Short mmCIF file of C-alpha atoms in Angstrom, two decimals:
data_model
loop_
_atom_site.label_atom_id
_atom_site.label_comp_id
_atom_site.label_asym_id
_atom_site.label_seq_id
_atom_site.Cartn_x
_atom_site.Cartn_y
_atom_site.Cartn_z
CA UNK A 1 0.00 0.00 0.00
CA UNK A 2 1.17 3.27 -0.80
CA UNK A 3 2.72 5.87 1.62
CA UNK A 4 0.37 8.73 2.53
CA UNK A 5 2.45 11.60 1.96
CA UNK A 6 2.11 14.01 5.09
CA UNK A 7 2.13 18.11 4.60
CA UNK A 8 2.56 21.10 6.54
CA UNK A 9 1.77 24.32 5.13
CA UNK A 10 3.37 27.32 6.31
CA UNK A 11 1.38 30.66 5.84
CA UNK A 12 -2.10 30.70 4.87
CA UNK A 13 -3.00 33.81 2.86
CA UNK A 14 -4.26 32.73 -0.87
CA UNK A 15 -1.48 30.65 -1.43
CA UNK A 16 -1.91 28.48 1.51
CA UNK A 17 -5.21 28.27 1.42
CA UNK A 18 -4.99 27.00 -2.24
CA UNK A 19 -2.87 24.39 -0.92
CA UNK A 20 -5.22 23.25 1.36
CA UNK A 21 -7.88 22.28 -1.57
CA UNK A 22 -5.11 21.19 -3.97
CA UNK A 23 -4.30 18.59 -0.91
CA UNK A 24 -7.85 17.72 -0.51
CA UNK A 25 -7.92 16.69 -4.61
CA UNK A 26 -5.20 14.18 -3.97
CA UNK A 27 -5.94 11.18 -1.99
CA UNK A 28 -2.23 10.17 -1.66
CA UNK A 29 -1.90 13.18 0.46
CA UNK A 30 -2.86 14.21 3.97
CA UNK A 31 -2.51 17.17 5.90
CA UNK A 32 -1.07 17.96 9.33
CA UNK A 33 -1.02 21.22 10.20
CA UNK A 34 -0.75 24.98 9.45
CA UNK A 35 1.63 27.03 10.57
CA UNK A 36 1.20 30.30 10.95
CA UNK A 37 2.69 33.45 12.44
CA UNK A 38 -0.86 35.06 13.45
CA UNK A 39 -2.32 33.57 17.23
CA UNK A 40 -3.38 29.88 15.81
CA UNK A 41 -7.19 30.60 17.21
CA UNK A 42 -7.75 33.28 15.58
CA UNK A 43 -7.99 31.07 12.19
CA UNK A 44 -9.61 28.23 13.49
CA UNK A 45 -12.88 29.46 12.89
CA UNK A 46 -14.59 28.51 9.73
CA UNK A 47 -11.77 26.06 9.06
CA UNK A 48 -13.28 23.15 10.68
CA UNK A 49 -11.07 19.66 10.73
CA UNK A 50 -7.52 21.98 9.90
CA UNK A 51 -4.82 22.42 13.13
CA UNK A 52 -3.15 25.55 13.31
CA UNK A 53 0.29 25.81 15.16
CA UNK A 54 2.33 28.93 15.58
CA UNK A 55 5.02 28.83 13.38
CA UNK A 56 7.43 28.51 16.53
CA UNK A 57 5.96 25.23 17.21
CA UNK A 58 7.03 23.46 13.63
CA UNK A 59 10.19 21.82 14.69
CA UNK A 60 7.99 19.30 16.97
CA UNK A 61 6.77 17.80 14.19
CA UNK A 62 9.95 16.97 12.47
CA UNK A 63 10.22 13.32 11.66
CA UNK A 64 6.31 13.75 11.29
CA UNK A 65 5.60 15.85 8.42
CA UNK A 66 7.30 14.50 4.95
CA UNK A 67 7.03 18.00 2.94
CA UNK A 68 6.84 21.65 4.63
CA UNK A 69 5.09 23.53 1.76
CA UNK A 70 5.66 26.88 2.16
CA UNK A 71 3.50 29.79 1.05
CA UNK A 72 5.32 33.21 2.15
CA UNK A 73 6.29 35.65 -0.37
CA UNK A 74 9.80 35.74 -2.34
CA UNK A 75 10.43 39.68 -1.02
CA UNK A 76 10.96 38.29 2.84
CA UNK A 77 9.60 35.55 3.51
CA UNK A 78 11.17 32.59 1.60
CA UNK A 79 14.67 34.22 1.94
CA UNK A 80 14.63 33.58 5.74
CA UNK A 81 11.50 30.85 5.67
CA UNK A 82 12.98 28.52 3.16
CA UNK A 83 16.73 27.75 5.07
CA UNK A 84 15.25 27.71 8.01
CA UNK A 85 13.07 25.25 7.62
CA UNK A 86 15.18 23.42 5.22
CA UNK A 87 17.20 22.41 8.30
CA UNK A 88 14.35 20.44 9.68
CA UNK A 89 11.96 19.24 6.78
CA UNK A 90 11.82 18.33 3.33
CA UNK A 91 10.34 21.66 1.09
CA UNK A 92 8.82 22.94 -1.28
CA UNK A 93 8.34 26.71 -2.25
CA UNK A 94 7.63 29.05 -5.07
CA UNK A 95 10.33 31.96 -4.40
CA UNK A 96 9.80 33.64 -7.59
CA UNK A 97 12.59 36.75 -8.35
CA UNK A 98 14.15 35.50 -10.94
CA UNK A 99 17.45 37.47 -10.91
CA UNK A 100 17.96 36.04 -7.49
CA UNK A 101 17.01 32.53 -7.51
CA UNK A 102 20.87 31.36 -7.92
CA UNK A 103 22.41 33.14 -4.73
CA UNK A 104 18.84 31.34 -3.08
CA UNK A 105 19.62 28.11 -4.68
CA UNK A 106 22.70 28.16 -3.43
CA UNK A 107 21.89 29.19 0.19
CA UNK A 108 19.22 26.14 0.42
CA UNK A 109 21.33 23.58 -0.99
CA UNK A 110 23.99 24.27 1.79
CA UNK A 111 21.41 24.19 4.47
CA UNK A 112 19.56 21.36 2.87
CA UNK A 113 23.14 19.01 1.98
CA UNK A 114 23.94 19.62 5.87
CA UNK A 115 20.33 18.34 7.09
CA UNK A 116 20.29 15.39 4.59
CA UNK A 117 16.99 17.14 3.39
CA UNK A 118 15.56 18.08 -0.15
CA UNK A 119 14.04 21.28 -0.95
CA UNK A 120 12.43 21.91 -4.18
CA UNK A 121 12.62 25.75 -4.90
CA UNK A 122 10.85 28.11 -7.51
CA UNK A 123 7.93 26.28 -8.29
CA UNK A 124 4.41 27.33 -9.38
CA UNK A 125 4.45 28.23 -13.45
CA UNK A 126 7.01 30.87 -14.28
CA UNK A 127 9.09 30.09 -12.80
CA UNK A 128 8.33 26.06 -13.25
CA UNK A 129 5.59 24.97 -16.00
CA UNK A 130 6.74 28.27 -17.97
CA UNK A 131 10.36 27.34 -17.05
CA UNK A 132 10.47 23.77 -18.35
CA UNK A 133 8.70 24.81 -21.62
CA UNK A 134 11.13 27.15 -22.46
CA UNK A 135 13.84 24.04 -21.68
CA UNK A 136 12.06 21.81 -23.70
CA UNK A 137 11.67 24.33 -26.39
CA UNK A 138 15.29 25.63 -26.68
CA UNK A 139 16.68 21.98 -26.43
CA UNK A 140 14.33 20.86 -29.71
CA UNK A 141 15.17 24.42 -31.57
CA UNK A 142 18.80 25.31 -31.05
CA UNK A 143 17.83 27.98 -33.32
CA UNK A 144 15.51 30.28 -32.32
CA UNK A 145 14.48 32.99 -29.91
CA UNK A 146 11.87 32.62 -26.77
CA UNK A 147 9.42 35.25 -25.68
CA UNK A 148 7.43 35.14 -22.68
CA UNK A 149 4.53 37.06 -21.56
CA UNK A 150 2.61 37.27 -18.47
CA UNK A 151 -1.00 38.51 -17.74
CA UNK A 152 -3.17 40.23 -17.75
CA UNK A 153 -3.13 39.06 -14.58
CA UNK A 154 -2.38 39.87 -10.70
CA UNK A 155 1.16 39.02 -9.90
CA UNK A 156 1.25 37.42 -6.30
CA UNK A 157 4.63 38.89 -5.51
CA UNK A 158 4.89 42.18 -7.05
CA UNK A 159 1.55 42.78 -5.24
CA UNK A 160 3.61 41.76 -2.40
CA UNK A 161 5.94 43.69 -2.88
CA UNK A 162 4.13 46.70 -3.41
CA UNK A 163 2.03 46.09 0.51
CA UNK A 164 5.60 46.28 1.75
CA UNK A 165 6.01 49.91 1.03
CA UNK A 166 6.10 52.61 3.60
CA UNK A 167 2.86 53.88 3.66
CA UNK A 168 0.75 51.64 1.67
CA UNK A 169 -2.03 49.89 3.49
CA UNK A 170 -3.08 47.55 0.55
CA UNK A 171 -2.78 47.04 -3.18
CA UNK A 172 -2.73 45.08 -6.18
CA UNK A 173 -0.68 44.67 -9.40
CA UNK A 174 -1.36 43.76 -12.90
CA UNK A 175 0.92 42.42 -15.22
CA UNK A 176 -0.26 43.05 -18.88
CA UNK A 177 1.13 41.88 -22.20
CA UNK A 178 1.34 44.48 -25.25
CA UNK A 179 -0.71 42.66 -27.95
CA UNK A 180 1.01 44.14 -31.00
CA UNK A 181 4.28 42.77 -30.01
CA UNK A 182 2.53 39.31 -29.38
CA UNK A 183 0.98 39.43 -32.72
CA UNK A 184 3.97 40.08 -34.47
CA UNK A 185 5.95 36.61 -33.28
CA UNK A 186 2.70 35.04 -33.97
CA UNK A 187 3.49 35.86 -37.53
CA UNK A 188 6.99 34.45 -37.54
CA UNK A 189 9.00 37.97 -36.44
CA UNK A 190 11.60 37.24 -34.05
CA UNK A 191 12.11 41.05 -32.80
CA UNK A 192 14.98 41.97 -30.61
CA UNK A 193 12.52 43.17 -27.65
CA UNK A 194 13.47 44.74 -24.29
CA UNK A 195 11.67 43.62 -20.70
CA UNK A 196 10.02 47.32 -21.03
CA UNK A 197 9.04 46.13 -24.67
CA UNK A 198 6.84 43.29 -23.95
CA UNK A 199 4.70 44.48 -20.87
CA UNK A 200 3.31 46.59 -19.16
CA UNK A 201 2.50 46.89 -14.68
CA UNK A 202 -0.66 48.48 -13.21
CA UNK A 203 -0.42 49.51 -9.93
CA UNK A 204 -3.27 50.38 -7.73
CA UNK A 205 -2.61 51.33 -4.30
CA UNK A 206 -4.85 52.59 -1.20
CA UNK A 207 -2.23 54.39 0.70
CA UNK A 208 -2.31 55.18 4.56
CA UNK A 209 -3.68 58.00 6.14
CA UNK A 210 -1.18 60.90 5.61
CA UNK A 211 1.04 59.13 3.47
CA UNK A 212 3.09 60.84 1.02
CA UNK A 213 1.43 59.55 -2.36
CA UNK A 214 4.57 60.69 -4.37
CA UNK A 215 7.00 58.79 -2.78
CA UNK A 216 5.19 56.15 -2.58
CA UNK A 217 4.72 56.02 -5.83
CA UNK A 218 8.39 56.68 -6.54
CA UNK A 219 9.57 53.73 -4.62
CA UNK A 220 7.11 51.63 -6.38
CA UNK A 221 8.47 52.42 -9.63
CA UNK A 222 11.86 52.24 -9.01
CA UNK A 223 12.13 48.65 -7.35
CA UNK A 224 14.83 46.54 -8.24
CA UNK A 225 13.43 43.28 -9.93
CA UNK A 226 10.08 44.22 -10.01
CA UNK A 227 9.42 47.23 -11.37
CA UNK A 228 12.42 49.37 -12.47
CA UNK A 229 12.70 47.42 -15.62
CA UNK A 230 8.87 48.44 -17.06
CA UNK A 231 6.69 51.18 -17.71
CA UNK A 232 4.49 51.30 -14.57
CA UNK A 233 1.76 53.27 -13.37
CA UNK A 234 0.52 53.63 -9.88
CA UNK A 235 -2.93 54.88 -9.32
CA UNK A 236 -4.34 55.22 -5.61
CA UNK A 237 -7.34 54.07 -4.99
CA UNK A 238 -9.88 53.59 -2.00
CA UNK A 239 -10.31 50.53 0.35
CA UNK A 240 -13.98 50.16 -1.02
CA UNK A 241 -12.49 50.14 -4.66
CA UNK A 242 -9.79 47.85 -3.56
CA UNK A 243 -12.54 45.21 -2.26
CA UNK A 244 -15.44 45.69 -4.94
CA UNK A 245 -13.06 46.14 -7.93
CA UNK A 246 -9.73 43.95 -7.51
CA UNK A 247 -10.61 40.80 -5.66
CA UNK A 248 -10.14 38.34 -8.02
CA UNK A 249 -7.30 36.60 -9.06
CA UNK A 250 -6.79 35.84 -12.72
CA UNK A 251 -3.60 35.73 -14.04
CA UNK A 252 -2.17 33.52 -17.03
CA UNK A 253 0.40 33.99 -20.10
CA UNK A 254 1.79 31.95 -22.77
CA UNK A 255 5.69 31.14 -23.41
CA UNK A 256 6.91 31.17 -27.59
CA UNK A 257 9.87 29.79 -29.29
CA UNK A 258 9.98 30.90 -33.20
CA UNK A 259 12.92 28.93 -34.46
CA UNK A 260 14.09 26.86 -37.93
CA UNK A 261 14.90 23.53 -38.33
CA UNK A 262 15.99 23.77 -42.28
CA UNK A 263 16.38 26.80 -44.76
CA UNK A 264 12.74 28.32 -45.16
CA UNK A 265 10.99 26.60 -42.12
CA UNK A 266 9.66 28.65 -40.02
CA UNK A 267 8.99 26.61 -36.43
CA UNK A 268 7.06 27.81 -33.59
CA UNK A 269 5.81 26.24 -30.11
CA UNK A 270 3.78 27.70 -27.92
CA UNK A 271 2.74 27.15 -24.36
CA UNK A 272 -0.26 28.57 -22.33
CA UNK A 273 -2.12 29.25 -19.33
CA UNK A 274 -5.23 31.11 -18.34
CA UNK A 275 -6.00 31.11 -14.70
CA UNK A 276 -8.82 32.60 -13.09
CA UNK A 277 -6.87 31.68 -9.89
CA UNK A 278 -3.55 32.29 -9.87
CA UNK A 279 -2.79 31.07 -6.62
CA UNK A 280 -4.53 28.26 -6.22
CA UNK A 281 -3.06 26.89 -9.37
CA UNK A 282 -0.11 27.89 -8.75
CA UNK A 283 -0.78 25.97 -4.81
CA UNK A 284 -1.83 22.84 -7.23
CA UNK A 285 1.40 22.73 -9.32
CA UNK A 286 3.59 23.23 -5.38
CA UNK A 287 1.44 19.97 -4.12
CA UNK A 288 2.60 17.96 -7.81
CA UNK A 289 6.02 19.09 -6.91
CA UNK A 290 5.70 17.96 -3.27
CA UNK A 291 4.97 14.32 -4.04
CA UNK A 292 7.78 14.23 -6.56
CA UNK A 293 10.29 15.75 -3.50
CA UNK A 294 8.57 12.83 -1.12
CA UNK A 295 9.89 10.23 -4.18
CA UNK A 296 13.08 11.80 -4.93
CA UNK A 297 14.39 11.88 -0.97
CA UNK A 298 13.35 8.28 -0.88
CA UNK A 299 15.60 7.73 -4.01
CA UNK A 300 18.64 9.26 -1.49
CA UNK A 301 18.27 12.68 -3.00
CA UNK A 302 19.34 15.74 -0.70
CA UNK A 303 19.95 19.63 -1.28
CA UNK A 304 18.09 21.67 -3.56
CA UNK A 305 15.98 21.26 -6.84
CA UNK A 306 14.30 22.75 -9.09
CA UNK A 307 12.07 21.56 -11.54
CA UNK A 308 14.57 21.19 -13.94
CA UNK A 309 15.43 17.86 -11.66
CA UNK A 310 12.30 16.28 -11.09
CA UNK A 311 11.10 13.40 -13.30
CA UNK A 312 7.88 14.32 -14.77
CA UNK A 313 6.40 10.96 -13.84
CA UNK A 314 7.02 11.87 -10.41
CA UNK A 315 4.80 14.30 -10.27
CA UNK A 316 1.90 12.29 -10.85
CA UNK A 317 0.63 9.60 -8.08
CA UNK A 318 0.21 7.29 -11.01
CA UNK A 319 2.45 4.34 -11.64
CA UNK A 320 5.06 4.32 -14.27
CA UNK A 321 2.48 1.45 -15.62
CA UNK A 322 -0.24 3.34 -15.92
CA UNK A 323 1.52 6.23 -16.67
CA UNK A 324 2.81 4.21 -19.97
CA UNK A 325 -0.81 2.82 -20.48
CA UNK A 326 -2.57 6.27 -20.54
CA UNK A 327 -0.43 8.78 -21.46
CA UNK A 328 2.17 7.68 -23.29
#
């Protein structure tokens, strides 16, 4: 009989919470506990059959849990989150700056090499689906040039990012693709395009009481990895618009090689996604991940991974049998 794989989740905004269903959809799977910085009480209301523990309270369950699935945000969180929990459990996260995932890879492995744990980093779909398509891509047309687009859509951590500002109390952030620069690889152009080129970011911010809008917006526009690189605008808003009017969470986005295989042949693959919840999908594809972590440490695999090192079959709780019988 098969193992039932055992998960914590740590932090339950929309991210954890997805989690929680994505765990419920998998029978393999069974949860523990969530861990959480806010007083555990205060969440068990309305969350009937789920234990909450205070995040100070998760090394009693090493040896317990198989996976830690963590659900902070890349800005703070998983810098500090991911190591130190690495040092206790198996992981899985979706840190998702791009320009720093290498110095984070690097700081998890060591933790995770020294534990004799595995931690799977930068999951979720770009980076992760989006990342192995472009991998798959680029490996089957040597020639050729990628392009990928996000949106429209609200990014989980630039909007983050943004509620980290002095003197914003809450906001939101869309990523949005420029069409005519979509249609034009569509048609075979392979344009030289800069990151300011390809998309735009939509800002809407309800700023504290007193707060000076200008600097806010200033900071906003200017931050490193988010949004120095792209024409952004920031437009304050009020609470009541911020509840009525941006809510939801759709998000999606396609990745495109263009590429030759011969004189005159014009290639082109393309890979998309439209989500009208971005984090609970992105909570189904860290729960996939999770399961293939659970078979890889059993394999003797330690230190950290990303999804460049997980067998797809491992994601899925079917055998390689069936896996041959149905899919292949």
């Amino acid at each position: 009989m098969q193992h039932t794989i055992k998960l914590g989740i740590v932090g339950y905004g929309n991210l954890g919470k997805g989690v929680r269903k994505a765990i419920g959809q998998n029978p393999d799977m069974e949860l523990v506990a969530v861990f959480t910085r806010r007083t555990p009480s205060e969440l068990e209301g309305g969350n009937a059959g789920v234990k909450f523990e205070h995040i100070s309270a998760a090394e009693r369950y090493k040896g317990i849990i198989d996976v830690m699935i963590l659900c902070g945000g890349s800005a703070t969180d998983l810098p500090e989150q991911t190591p130190q929990l690495a040092s206790l459990f198996n992981t899985v996260d979706s840190f998702d700056t791009h320009a720093k995932i290498p110095e984070f890879f690097e700081a998890v492995d060591a933790v995770a090499r020294k534990a004799d744990t595995l931690s799977v980093i930068s999951t979720g779909w770009d980076p992760g689906l989006f990342s192995l398509n472009r991998l798959l891509a680029e490996a089957i047309l040597p020639q050729g040039t990628d392009y990928t687009f996000w949106g429209k859509g609200v990014s989980q951590g630039h909007s983050d990012a943004i509620r980290r500002v002095p003197g914003v109390k809450g906001g939101v952030q869309y990523t949005v693709p420029v069409q005519a620069v979509i249609d034009r690889i569509r048609a075979g152009e392979t344009p030289a395009l800069s990151t300011r080129e390809k998309h735009l970011r939509e800002c809407y911010v309800v700023a504290e009481e007193g707060a000076d809008q200008d600097a806010i917006r200033e900071t906003i526009a200017n931050m490193p990895n988010y949004f120095a690189d792209y024409d952004t605008t920031v437009t304050f808003i009020t609470e009541e618009q911020l509840q009525s009017e941006h809510q939801g969470m759709p998000h999606g986005g396609f990745v495109i090689r263009s590429g030759i295989t011969g004189e005159g042949t014009k290639q082109i693959v393309e890979f998309g996604l439209k989500l009208e919840s971005n984090p609970e999908f992105t909570a189904s594809v860290l729960v996939a991940c999770a399961r293939a972590a659970v078979r890889l440490r059993g394999e003797g695999a330690v230190g950290a991974k990303t999804v460049f090192d997980l067998p797809l079959g491992y994601l899925s709780p079917k055998s390689p049998e069936q896996l041959r019988r149905e899919l292949l």
